[in-house]
Short mmCIF file of C-alpha atoms in Angstrom, two decimals:
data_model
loop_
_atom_site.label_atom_id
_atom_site.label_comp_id
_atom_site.label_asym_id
_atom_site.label_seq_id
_atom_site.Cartn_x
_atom_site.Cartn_y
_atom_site.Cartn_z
CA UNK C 1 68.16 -18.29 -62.39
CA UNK C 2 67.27 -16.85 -66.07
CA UNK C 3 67.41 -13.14 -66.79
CA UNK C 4 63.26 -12.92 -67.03
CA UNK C 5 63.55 -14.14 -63.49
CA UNK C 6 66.02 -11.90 -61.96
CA UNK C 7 64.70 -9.06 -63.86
CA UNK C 8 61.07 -9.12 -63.37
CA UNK C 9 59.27 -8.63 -60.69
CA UNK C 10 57.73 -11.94 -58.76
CA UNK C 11 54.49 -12.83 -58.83
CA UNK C 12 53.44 -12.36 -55.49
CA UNK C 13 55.14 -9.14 -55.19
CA UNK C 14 52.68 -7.75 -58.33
CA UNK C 15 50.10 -9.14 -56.76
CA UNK C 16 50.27 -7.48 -53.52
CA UNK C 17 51.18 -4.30 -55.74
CA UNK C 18 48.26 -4.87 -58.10
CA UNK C 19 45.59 -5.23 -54.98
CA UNK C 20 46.94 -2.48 -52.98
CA UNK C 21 47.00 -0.56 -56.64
CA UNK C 22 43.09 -1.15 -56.97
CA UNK C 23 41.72 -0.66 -53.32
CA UNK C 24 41.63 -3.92 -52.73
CA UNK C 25 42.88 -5.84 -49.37
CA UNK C 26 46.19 -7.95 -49.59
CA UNK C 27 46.86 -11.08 -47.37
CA UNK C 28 49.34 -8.87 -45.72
CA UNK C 29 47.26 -6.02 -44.87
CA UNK C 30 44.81 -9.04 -43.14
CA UNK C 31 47.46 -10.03 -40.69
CA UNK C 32 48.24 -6.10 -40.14
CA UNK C 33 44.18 -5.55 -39.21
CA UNK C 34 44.25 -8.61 -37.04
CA UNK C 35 47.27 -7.84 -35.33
CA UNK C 36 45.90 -4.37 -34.82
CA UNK C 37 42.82 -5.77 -33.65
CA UNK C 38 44.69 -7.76 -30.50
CA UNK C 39 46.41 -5.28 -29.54
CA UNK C 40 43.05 -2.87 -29.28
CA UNK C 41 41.07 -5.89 -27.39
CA UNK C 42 44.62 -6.80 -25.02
CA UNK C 43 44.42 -3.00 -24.34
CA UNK C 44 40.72 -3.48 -23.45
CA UNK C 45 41.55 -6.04 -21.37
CA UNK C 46 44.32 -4.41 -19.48
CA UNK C 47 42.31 -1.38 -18.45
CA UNK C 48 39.41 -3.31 -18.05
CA UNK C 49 41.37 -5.38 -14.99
CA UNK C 50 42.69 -2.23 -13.81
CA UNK C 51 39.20 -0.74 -13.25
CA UNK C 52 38.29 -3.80 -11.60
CA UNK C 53 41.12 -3.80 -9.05
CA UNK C 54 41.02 0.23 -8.26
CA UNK C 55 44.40 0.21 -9.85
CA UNK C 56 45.00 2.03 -12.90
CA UNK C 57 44.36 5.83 -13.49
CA UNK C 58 41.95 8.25 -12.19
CA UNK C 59 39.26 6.67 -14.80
CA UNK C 60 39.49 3.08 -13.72
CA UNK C 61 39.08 4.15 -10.25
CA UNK C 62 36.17 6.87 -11.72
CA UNK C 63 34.59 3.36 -13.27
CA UNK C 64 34.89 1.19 -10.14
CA UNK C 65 33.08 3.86 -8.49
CA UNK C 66 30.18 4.30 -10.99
CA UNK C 67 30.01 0.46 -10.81
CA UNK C 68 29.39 0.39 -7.41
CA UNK C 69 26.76 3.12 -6.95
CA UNK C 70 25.01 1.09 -9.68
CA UNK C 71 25.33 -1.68 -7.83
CA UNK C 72 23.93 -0.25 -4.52
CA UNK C 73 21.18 1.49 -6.48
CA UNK C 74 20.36 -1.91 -8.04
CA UNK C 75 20.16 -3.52 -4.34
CA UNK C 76 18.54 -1.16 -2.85
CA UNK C 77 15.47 -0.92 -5.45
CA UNK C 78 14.88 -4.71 -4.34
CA UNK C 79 13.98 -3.48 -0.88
CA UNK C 80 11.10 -1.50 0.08
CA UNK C 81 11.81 2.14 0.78
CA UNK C 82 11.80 2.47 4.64
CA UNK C 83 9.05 6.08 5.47
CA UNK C 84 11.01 9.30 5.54
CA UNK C 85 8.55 10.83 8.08
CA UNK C 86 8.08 11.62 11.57
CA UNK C 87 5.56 9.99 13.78
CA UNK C 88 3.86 13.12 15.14
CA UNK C 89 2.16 10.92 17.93
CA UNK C 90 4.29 8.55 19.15
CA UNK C 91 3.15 8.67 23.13
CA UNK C 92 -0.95 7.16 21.87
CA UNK C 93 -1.41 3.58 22.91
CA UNK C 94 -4.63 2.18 22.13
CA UNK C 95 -6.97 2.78 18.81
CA UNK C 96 -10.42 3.47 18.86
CA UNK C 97 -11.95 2.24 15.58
CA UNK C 98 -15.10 3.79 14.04
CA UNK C 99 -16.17 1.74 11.12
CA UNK C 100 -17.79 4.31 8.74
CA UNK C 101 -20.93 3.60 6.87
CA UNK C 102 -22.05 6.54 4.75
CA UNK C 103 -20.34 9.81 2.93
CA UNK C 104 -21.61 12.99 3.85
CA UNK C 105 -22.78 15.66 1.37
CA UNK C 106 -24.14 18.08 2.31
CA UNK C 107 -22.32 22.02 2.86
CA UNK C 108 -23.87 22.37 6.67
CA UNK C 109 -22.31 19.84 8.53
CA UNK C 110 -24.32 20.86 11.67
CA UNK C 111 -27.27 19.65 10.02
CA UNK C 112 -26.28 16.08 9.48
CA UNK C 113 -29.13 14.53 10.82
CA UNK C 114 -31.08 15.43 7.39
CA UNK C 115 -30.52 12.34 5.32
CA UNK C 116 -30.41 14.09 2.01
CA UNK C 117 -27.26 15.19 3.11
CA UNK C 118 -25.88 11.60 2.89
CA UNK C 119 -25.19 9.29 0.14
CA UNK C 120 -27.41 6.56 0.98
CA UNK C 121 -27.73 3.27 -0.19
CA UNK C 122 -31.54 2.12 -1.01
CA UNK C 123 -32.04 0.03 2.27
CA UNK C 124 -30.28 2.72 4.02
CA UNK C 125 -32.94 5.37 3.03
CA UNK C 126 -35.77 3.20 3.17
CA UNK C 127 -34.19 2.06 6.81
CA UNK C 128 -35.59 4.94 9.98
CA UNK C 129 -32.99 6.08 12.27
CA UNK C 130 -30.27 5.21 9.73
CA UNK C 131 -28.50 8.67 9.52
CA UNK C 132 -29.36 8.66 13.45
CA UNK C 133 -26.99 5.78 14.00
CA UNK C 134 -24.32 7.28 12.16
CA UNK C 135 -24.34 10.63 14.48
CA UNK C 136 -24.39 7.90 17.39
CA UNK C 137 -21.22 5.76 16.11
CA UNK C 138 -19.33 9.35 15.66
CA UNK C 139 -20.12 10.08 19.53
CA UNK C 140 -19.62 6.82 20.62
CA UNK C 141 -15.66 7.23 18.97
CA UNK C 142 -15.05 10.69 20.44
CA UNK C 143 -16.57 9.98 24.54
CA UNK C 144 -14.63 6.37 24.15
CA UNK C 145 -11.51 8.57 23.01
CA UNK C 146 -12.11 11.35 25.61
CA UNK C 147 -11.87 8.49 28.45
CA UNK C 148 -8.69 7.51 27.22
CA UNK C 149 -5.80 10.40 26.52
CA UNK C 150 -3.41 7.14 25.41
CA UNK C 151 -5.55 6.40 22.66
CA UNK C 152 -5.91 7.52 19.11
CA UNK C 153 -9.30 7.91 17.23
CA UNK C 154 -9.54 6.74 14.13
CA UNK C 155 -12.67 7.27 11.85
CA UNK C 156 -12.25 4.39 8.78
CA UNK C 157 -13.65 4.33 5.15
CA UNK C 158 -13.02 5.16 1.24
CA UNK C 159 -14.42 6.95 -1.21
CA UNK C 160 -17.18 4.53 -1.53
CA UNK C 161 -19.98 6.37 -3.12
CA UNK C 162 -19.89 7.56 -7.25
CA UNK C 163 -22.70 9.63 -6.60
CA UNK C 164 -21.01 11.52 -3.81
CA UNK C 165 -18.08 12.40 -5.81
CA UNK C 166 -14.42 11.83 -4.79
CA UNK C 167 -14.88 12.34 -1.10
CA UNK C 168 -14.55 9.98 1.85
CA UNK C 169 -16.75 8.52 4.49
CA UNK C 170 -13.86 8.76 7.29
CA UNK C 171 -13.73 12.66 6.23
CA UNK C 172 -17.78 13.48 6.19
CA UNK C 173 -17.48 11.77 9.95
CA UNK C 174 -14.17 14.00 11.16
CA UNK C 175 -16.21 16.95 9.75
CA UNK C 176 -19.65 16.30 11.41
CA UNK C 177 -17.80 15.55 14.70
CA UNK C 178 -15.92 18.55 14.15
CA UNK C 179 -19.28 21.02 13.51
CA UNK C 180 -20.69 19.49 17.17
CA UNK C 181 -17.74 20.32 18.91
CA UNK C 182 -16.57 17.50 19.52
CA UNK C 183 -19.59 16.74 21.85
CA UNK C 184 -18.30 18.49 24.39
CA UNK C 185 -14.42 16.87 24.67
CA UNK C 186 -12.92 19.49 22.61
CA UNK C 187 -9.45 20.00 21.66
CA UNK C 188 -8.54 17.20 23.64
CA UNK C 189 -10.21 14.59 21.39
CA UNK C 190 -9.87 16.59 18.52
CA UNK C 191 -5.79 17.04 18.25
CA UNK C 192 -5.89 13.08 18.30
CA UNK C 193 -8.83 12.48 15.85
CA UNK C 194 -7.96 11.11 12.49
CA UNK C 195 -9.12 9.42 9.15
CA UNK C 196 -8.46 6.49 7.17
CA UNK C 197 -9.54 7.21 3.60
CA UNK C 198 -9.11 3.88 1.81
CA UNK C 199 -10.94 0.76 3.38
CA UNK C 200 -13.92 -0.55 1.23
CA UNK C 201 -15.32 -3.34 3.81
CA UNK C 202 -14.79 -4.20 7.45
CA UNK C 203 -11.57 -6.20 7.04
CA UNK C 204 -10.13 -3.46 5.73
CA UNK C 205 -11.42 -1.05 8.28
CA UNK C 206 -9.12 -2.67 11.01
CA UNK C 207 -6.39 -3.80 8.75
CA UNK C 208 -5.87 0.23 6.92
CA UNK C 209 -6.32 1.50 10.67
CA UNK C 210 -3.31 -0.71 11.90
CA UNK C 211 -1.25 0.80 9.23
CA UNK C 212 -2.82 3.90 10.12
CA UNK C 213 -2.12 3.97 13.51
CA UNK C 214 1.65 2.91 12.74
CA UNK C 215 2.01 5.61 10.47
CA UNK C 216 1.14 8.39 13.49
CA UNK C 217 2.57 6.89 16.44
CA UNK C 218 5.14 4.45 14.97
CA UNK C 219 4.50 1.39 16.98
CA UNK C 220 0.91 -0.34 16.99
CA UNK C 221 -1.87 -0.61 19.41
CA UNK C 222 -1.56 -1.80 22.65
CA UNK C 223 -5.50 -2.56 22.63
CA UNK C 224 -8.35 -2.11 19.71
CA UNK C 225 -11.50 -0.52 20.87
CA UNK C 226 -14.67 -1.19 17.52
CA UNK C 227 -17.52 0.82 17.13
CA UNK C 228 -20.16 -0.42 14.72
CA UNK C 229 -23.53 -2.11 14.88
CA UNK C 230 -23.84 -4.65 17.29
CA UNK C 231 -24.85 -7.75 14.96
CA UNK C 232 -21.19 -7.00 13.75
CA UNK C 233 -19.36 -7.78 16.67
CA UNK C 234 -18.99 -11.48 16.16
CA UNK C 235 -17.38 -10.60 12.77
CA UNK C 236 -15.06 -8.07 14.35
CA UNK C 237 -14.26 -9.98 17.11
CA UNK C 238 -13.46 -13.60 15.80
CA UNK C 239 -13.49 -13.56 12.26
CA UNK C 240 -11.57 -10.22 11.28
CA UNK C 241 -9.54 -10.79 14.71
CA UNK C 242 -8.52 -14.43 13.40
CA UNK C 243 -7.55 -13.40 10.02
CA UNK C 244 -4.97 -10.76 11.17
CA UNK C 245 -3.42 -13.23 14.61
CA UNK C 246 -5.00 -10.41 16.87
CA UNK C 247 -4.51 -10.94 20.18
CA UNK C 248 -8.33 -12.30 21.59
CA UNK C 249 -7.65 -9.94 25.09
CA UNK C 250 -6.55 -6.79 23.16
CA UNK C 251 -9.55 -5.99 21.34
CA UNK C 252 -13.24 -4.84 22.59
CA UNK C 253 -16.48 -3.59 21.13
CA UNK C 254 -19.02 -0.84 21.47
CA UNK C 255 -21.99 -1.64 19.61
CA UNK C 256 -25.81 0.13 18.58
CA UNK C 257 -28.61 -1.74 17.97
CA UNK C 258 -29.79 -3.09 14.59
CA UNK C 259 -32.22 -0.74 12.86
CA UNK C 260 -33.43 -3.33 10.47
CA UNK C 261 -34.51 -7.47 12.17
CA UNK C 262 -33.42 -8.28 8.03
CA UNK C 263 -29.69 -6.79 9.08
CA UNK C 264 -28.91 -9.74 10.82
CA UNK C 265 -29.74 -12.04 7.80
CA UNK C 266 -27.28 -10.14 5.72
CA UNK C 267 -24.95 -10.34 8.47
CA UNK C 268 -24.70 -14.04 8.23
CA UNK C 269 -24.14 -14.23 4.91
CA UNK C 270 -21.40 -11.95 4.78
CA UNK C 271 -19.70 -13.76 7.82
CA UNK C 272 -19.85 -17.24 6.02
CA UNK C 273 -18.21 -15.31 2.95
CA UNK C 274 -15.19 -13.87 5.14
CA UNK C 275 -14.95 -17.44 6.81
CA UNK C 276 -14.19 -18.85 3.85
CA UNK C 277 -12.67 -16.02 2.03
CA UNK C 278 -10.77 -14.72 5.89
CA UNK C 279 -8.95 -11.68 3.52
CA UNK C 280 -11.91 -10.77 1.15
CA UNK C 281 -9.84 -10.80 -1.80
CA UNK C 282 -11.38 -13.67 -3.66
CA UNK C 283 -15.34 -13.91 -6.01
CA UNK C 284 -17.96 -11.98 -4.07
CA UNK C 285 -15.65 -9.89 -1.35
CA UNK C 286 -13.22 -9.01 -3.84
CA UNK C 287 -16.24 -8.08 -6.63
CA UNK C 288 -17.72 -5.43 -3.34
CA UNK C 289 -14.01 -3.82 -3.10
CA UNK C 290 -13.82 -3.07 -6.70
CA UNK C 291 -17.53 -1.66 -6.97
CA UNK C 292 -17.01 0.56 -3.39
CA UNK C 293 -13.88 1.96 -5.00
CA UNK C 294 -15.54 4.08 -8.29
CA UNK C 295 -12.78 6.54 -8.42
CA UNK C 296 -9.81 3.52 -7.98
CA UNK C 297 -8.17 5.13 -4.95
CA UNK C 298 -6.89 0.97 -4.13
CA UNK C 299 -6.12 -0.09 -0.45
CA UNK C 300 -3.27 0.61 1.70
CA UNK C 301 0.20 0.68 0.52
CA UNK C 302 2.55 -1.25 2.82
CA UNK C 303 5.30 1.96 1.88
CA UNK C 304 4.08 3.99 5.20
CA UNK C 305 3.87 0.85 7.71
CA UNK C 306 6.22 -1.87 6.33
CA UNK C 307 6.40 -4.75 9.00
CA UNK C 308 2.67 -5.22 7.56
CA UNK C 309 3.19 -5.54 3.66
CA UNK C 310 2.97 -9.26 4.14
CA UNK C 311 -0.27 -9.38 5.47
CA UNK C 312 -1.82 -6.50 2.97
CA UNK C 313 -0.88 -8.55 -0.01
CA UNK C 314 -1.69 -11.85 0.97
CA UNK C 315 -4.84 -13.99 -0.43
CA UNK C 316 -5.62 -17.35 0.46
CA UNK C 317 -8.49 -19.60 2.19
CA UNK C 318 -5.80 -20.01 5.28
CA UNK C 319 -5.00 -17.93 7.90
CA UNK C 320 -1.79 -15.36 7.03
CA UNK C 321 1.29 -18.06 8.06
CA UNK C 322 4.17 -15.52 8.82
CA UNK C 323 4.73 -13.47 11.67
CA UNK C 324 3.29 -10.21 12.51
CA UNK C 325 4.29 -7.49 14.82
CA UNK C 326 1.30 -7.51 17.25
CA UNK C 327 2.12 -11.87 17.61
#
């Protein structure tokens, strides 16, 4: 070895001297980040495991236990929340069924036979004995209620009218039954009178009174009782009845007569529609729903009667394939 060579410093050593000198990053201090890097991820790792396992310290175990409520949480937003209610009438049987057909307007509900007081359509004004038939339906509900003490009354229909503001049809005929005294029947129809606010056709009149009825009593109806017009009874009883698997022997009608010979023309079309469209939900049904619904209140949320939220969101030319809890 010369004297330059044993008395200088290498070349590699001034290098590393020279870089570190500078700022800069020498080959050495690579392997010294990458070794401290594996020992940061192996740590990781370790603790990571432990969590995992429930072994560990009291944060692993802290982490397995957030994990898991995250997991639960996760599961149980997949599944519709069960109602956190009480059924206040859970001893009522059967339903009786008024199919509304108007909203009531006017501030003296004792003098609903005055059809200014009602939100009529054109035909209905033009139509005598129209508000008439409405008073009848309402009695019809409460002496068909009063006969039965099992049996729920249920008067059905939305917030169909824009001109009427954001009120209900159900509510104007609670309220109109309510200023006649209940013809006579009292608290003993009244404490078992209710409304269903959100149907806009007759499907949905005895569909949203099912859920209705399940939401009071907790079970559903041993027997359906319909009041309507009469020329409506075939589309009550087979059409409507079909579409949901109603039992054929569980199910009756109280009808009034047509006011109008053309009502039965109309009828017929609007059978043929629901025949081919059983749930409404498709073209010409579905286009009705949407313009008897001006203040978007939507139908019937399967939250408050859940064994039905198959049926409430299916649409389809065939009959509703699953089970239900009346079949």
């Amino acid at each position: 070895m010369s004297d330059s060579a044993s008395s200088t410093p290498s070349k590699g050593i001034y290098h590393r001297l020279y870089h570190r000198r500078h700022g800069f990053i020498s080959l050495d201090n690579k392997y010294c980040i990458g070794l401290l890097v594996f020992l940061v991820v192996t740590v990781l790792f370790f603790l990571e495991n432990a969590a995992l396992t429930g072994k560990g310290d009291g944060h692993g175990v802290a982490l397995v236990g957030n994990r898991k409520a995250m997991v639960e949480k996760t599961d149980l937003s997949k599944k519709r929340a069960q109602p956190s209610f009480e059924h206040p009438m859970p001893h009522v049987k059967s339903l009786v069924l008024v199919a509304c057909h108007s909203v009531f307007t006017g501030v003296d509900w004792r003098n609903a036979e005055d059809k200014n007081n009602w939100a009529l359509l054109e035909y209905q004004r033009r139509t005598p004995g129209q508000v008439e038939s409405f008073l009848e339906h309402i009695k019809l509900g409460v002496d068909e209620a009063a006969r039965d003490e099992n049996s729920m009354l249920v008067f059905s229909g939305g917030q169909t009218r824009k001109q009427a503001g954001p009120r209900s049809e159900a509510n104007g005929y609670w309220t109109v039954a309510e200023a006649n005294g209940w013809f006579g029947h009292g608290d003993s129809v009244r404490s078992r009178a209710f409304t269903e606010e959100h149907s806009r056709d007759s499907l949905e009149n005895v569909l949203f009174s099912l859920c209705r009825f399940y939401e009071l009593t907790g079970s559903y109806p041993e027997k359906i009782v319909v009041v309507s017009y009469e020329f409506k009874e075939e589309r009550f009883l087979q059409t409507h009845r079909k579409a949901i698997k109603w039992p054929e022997n569980r199910i009756e009608f109280i009808g009034t007569p047509a006011l109008d010979p053309k009502a039965y023309e109309g009828e017929e079309k609007t059978k043929r529609s629901f025949e081919k469209d059983p749930y409404g939900c498709q073209g010409e049904l579905s286009a009705k729903r949407v313009k008897r619904d001006p203040f978007a209140q939507g139908g019937y949320s399967a939250d408050r009667c859940p064994d039905m939220e198959g049926l409430l969101d299916y649409c389809g030319t065939r009959i509703y394939p699953k089970r239900l809890p009346w079949t």
